[in-house]
Amino acid sequence: MSCKGVDKPEETNSDAAPVRLADPFIMLHDDVYYAYGTNANDGIEVYTSDDLKEWKKAPELALHKDNSYGDRWFWAPEVYYVNGKFYMYYSAEEHICVAVADSPFGPFKQPVQKPMIEGEKTIDNSLFIDDDGKPYLFFDRFNDGLNIWVAELEEDLMTIKTETLHPCIHVSQEWEQVWPRVNEGAFIVKHNGIYYMTYSANSYESQFYGIGCATATDIFGEWTKYPDNPLLQKPGDLVGVGHSAMFRDKQGDLRIVFHAHHDENNIHPRKMYIGRAGFEKVDGVDKMYIEEQYDTPVMAE
């Protein structure tokens, strides 16, 4: 159900090869964009760009399995710069982990090579730090298909306060019930006092994989899904669209990065795409939208 797979490199003669990253995440740091995602067998790769259009792959892995819990299935990394350190949240062998580095290129290392939650499968961990400085971790549990939970973190940004574990959303809308029971890949933004959660539903293998949104006024309160979900599903010629993250570009605009299937007949290798998101007033409330148009990043020559 949860196996996101590992995308094998593909030979190409194209001068504009796509960026082959699944579960992508982009961080802007010191005027450089860094992209991380699911692809390598032995860890996590990192790519850089100045303009979001052309990307270069770093020669070394940002995270290598020698410095991590687990030996395979390195999925869905997210990297955050907090208090002078870079924190990478990622999944390995269907367990959530966190590693630290002094550089966005790594090497990211786990001080103690064990999952954040031992004895239970969990994936897709995403950090959110609220306005008051409190850190929270959103992630998927396997106790009702795949569903999304949240917990507060200790100040070390590595230790989950297990007594705060709280369920957020699970499969509940008709569009999510293609196959199997999946709500995954949560990402949180806060706008005018409201928390907006983008998430993906259906199997990543399905062409009907898509992105929905849920909102809450309290992180530990009730999350309400938009009745018109999904916000993005099969845009243009793409299928299998999902596992997104958001970031602000150099102009301060809200952007969304996501992956899609290689083409209509092949899932792998999945590719990275970048779109635009924002908020518009609907009945007096700011509603999130995701534009149907998207850009296709390519590898620099």
Coordinates of C-alpha atoms in Angstrom, one line a residue:
M1 CA 0.0 0.0 0.0
S2 CA 2.6 2.5 1.0
C3 CA 5.5 1.4 -1.1
K4 CA 6.5 4.6 -3.0
G5 CA 9.1 2.8 -4.9
V6 CA 12.6 3.9 -6.1
D7 CA 12.8 5.5 -9.5
K8 CA 15.6 4.0 -11.6
P9 CA 17.7 6.4 -13.6
E10 CA 16.8 6.6 -17.3
E11 CA 19.2 7.2 -20.2
T12 CA 18.2 10.2 -22.3
N13 CA 19.6 12.0 -25.3
S14 CA 17.5 15.1 -24.7
D15 CA 19.2 18.4 -24.1
A16 CA 16.5 19.2 -21.6
A17 CA 16.2 16.1 -19.4
P18 CA 13.5 16.3 -16.7
V19 CA 14.3 16.4 -13.0
R20 CA 13.6 12.8 -11.9
L21 CA 12.5 13.3 -8.3
A22 CA 9.4 12.0 -6.6
D23 CA 8.0 13.3 -3.3
P24 CA 9.8 16.6 -4.1
F25 CA 10.6 19.4 -1.6
I26 CA 12.2 22.8 -2.4
M27 CA 14.0 25.1 0.1
L28 CA 15.2 28.6 -0.7
H29 CA 18.3 29.4 1.3
D30 CA 20.8 32.2 0.7
D31 CA 19.3 33.0 -2.8
V32 CA 19.7 29.3 -4.0
Y33 CA 16.9 26.8 -4.4
Y34 CA 17.6 23.3 -3.1
A35 CA 15.5 20.3 -4.2
Y36 CA 15.3 17.0 -2.4
G37 CA 13.2 13.9 -3.1
T38 CA 12.8 10.2 -3.5
N39 CA 15.1 8.7 -6.1
A40 CA 18.4 7.2 -4.9
N41 CA 18.7 3.7 -3.6
D42 CA 21.3 4.6 -0.9
G43 CA 19.9 7.8 0.5
I44 CA 18.8 11.3 -0.6
E45 CA 20.0 13.4 -3.5
V46 CA 20.1 17.2 -3.6
Y47 CA 19.7 19.5 -6.6
T48 CA 20.3 23.2 -6.9
S49 CA 18.9 26.0 -9.1
D50 CA 19.0 29.8 -9.3
D51 CA 15.8 30.2 -11.2
L52 CA 13.6 27.0 -10.6
K53 CA 14.0 26.2 -14.3
E54 CA 17.4 24.6 -14.7
W55 CA 18.8 22.3 -12.0
K56 CA 22.2 20.7 -11.2
K57 CA 22.6 17.5 -9.2
A58 CA 25.2 17.6 -6.5
P59 CA 27.9 15.0 -6.9
E60 CA 27.4 13.5 -3.4
L61 CA 24.3 12.3 -1.7
A62 CA 22.9 14.8 0.9
L63 CA 22.1 11.8 3.1
H64 CA 23.8 8.4 2.8
K65 CA 22.5 5.3 4.4
D66 CA 25.7 4.8 6.3
N67 CA 24.7 7.9 8.4
S68 CA 21.1 6.9 8.8
Y69 CA 18.7 4.4 10.2
G70 CA 17.7 1.9 7.6
D71 CA 19.1 0.4 4.5
R72 CA 16.5 1.1 1.8
W73 CA 13.4 3.1 0.9
F74 CA 14.6 6.6 1.5
W75 CA 11.5 8.7 0.8
A76 CA 10.0 12.1 1.0
P77 CA 12.7 14.3 2.5
E78 CA 12.1 17.8 3.7
V79 CA 14.9 20.2 4.8
Y80 CA 14.5 23.2 7.2
Y81 CA 17.1 25.7 8.4
V82 CA 16.5 26.3 12.1
N83 CA 18.9 28.0 14.6
G84 CA 22.0 27.6 12.4
K85 CA 21.4 23.9 11.5
F86 CA 19.7 22.1 8.7
Y87 CA 17.2 19.4 9.7
M88 CA 16.2 16.7 7.2
Y89 CA 12.9 14.9 7.9
Y90 CA 12.5 11.7 5.8
S91 CA 11.3 8.1 5.8
A92 CA 13.6 5.0 5.7
E93 CA 12.2 1.5 5.6
E94 CA 8.7 2.9 6.4
H95 CA 9.9 4.7 9.6
I96 CA 10.2 8.5 10.1
C97 CA 13.6 9.8 10.8
V98 CA 15.5 13.1 11.2
A99 CA 19.1 14.0 10.4
V100 CA 21.2 17.1 10.9
A101 CA 23.8 18.9 8.9
D102 CA 25.8 22.2 8.8
S103 CA 25.2 22.6 5.0
P104 CA 22.2 22.1 2.8
F105 CA 24.4 19.7 0.8
G106 CA 25.0 17.6 3.9
P107 CA 26.3 15.2 4.9
F108 CA 23.1 14.8 7.0
K109 CA 23.7 12.5 9.9
Q110 CA 21.5 11.0 12.6
P111 CA 23.0 11.5 16.0
V112 CA 21.2 8.2 17.1
Q113 CA 20.4 5.9 14.2
K114 CA 16.8 5.0 15.1
P115 CA 13.3 6.1 14.0
M116 CA 11.5 8.9 15.7
I117 CA 8.8 6.4 16.5
E118 CA 10.0 2.9 17.1
G119 CA 7.9 -0.2 16.8
E120 CA 5.4 1.3 14.4
K121 CA 5.4 2.0 10.6
T122 CA 5.2 5.7 9.9
I123 CA 6.1 7.8 6.8
D124 CA 6.0 11.3 5.3
N125 CA 7.1 13.4 8.3
S126 CA 6.8 17.2 7.8
L127 CA 7.9 19.9 10.2
F128 CA 5.7 22.9 11.0
I129 CA 6.9 25.7 13.4
D130 CA 4.0 27.9 14.6
D131 CA 4.1 31.6 15.2
D132 CA 4.9 31.1 18.9
G133 CA 7.9 29.0 18.0
K134 CA 6.3 25.6 18.9
P135 CA 7.4 22.8 16.6
Y136 CA 5.0 20.2 15.3
L137 CA 5.5 17.1 13.2
F138 CA 2.8 15.9 10.8
F139 CA 3.2 12.3 9.5
D140 CA 1.3 9.2 8.2
R141 CA 0.3 6.3 10.4
F142 CA -0.9 2.9 9.1
N143 CA -3.7 2.3 11.6
D144 CA -6.6 3.1 9.1
G145 CA -5.0 2.6 5.8
L146 CA -2.7 5.6 5.6
N147 CA -3.9 8.6 7.6
I148 CA -2.4 11.8 8.9
W149 CA -1.5 12.6 12.5
V150 CA 0.3 15.4 14.3
A151 CA 2.3 15.7 17.5
E152 CA 4.3 18.4 19.2
L153 CA 8.1 18.1 19.2
E154 CA 10.6 18.9 21.9
E155 CA 12.8 21.9 21.4
D156 CA 15.5 19.6 19.9
L157 CA 13.2 19.2 16.9
M158 CA 13.9 15.4 17.0
T159 CA 11.9 14.1 19.9
I160 CA 8.1 13.5 19.6
K161 CA 6.0 14.3 22.6
T162 CA 4.0 11.1 22.3
E163 CA 1.4 12.3 24.8
T164 CA 0.4 14.9 22.2
L165 CA -0.3 12.5 19.3
H166 CA -3.5 13.6 17.6
P167 CA -5.4 12.4 14.5
C168 CA -6.0 14.9 11.7
I169 CA -7.6 13.4 8.6
H170 CA -8.3 10.0 7.0
V171 CA -10.0 8.8 3.8
S172 CA -13.5 10.3 3.9
Q173 CA -14.3 11.8 0.4
E174 CA -15.5 9.9 -2.7
W175 CA -12.6 11.1 -4.9
E176 CA -10.1 9.5 -2.4
Q177 CA -11.5 6.0 -2.6
V178 CA -10.1 4.9 -6.0
W179 CA -7.5 2.6 -4.3
P180 CA -6.5 2.0 -1.6
R181 CA -7.2 3.9 1.7
V182 CA -4.6 6.7 1.5
N183 CA -4.3 10.2 2.9
E184 CA -0.5 11.0 2.9
G185 CA 2.1 13.7 2.3
A186 CA 0.8 16.4 4.6
F187 CA 2.2 19.9 4.2
I188 CA 1.1 22.9 6.4
V189 CA 1.0 26.6 5.7
K190 CA -0.6 29.2 8.0
H191 CA -2.4 32.2 6.5
N192 CA -4.3 34.8 8.5
G193 CA -4.6 32.6 11.5
I194 CA -5.9 29.5 9.6
Y195 CA -3.9 26.3 9.1
Y196 CA -4.0 24.9 5.6
M197 CA -3.0 21.3 5.0
T198 CA -2.3 20.0 1.5
Y199 CA -2.3 16.2 1.3
S200 CA -2.4 13.5 -1.3
A201 CA -5.0 10.7 -1.7
N202 CA -5.2 7.4 -3.6
S203 CA -2.2 5.2 -4.3
Y204 CA 0.8 6.9 -5.8
E205 CA 0.5 4.3 -8.5
S206 CA -3.0 5.5 -9.5
Q207 CA -3.4 7.9 -12.3
F208 CA -6.0 9.5 -10.0
Y209 CA -3.5 10.4 -7.3
G210 CA -4.3 14.0 -6.5
I211 CA -3.9 16.8 -4.0
G212 CA -6.6 18.0 -1.6
C213 CA -6.7 20.6 1.2
A214 CA -8.1 20.6 4.7
T215 CA -8.2 23.5 7.1
A216 CA -8.2 24.1 10.9
T217 CA -8.1 27.0 13.3
D218 CA -6.4 24.8 16.0
I219 CA -3.7 22.3 15.1
F220 CA -5.1 19.8 17.6
G221 CA -8.7 20.6 16.6
E222 CA -10.9 19.4 13.8
W223 CA -9.5 19.5 10.3
T224 CA -12.2 20.1 7.6
K225 CA -11.6 19.1 4.0
Y226 CA -12.7 21.3 1.2
P227 CA -15.9 19.9 -0.4
D228 CA -14.5 20.6 -3.9
N229 CA -11.3 18.6 -3.4
P230 CA -9.1 17.6 -5.2
L231 CA -7.5 21.0 -5.9
L232 CA -5.1 19.4 -8.4
Q233 CA -5.6 16.1 -10.2
K234 CA -4.6 15.3 -13.8
P235 CA -3.6 18.9 -14.8
G236 CA -2.7 19.2 -18.5
D237 CA -1.3 15.9 -19.7
L238 CA -0.1 14.8 -16.3
V239 CA -1.3 11.8 -14.3
G240 CA -0.4 10.5 -10.9
V241 CA 0.0 14.0 -9.5
G242 CA 0.8 14.4 -5.8
H243 CA 3.0 14.4 -2.8
S244 CA 3.4 18.2 -2.8
A245 CA 5.2 20.8 -0.7
M246 CA 5.0 24.5 -0.8
F247 CA 7.6 27.3 -0.6
R248 CA 8.1 31.0 -1.3
D249 CA 10.1 31.9 -4.4
K250 CA 12.5 34.8 -4.6
Q251 CA 9.7 37.2 -5.4
G252 CA 7.8 36.0 -2.3
D253 CA 5.1 34.2 -4.3
L254 CA 3.7 30.9 -3.0
R255 CA 4.7 28.0 -5.1
I256 CA 4.0 24.3 -5.0
V257 CA 6.2 21.4 -6.1
F258 CA 4.9 18.0 -6.8
H259 CA 5.6 14.9 -8.8
A260 CA 3.7 13.1 -11.6
H261 CA 4.0 9.8 -13.4
H262 CA 6.6 9.5 -16.2
D263 CA 3.8 9.3 -18.8
E264 CA 0.3 7.9 -19.2
N265 CA 1.7 4.3 -19.6
N266 CA 4.6 4.3 -17.1
I267 CA 4.8 5.4 -13.4
H268 CA 8.6 5.4 -13.2
P269 CA 10.8 7.4 -13.3
R270 CA 8.6 10.1 -11.8
K271 CA 9.3 13.7 -12.5
M272 CA 9.2 17.0 -10.6
Y273 CA 6.9 19.9 -11.5
I274 CA 6.4 23.3 -10.1
G275 CA 3.1 25.3 -10.0
R276 CA 1.6 28.3 -8.3
A277 CA -0.8 28.5 -5.3
G278 CA -2.5 31.2 -3.4
F279 CA -5.6 32.4 -1.6
E280 CA -8.8 34.0 -2.8
K281 CA -11.8 35.3 -0.9
V282 CA -14.8 32.9 -1.0
D283 CA -17.8 33.9 1.1
G284 CA -15.5 36.1 3.2
V285 CA -12.9 33.4 3.9
D286 CA -9.5 33.0 2.3
K287 CA -9.6 29.8 0.3
M288 CA -6.5 28.1 -1.0
Y289 CA -6.2 27.4 -4.8
I290 CA -3.6 25.6 -6.9
E291 CA -3.3 26.7 -10.5
E292 CA -3.7 24.1 -13.3
Q293 CA -0.7 25.5 -15.1
Y294 CA 2.7 24.2 -14.2
D295 CA 6.4 24.4 -15.2
T296 CA 8.6 21.5 -16.0
P297 CA 12.1 21.9 -14.5
V298 CA 15.0 20.5 -16.5
M299 CA 18.6 19.4 -15.9
A300 CA 21.2 22.0 -16.8
E301 CA 23.5 21.0 -19.7

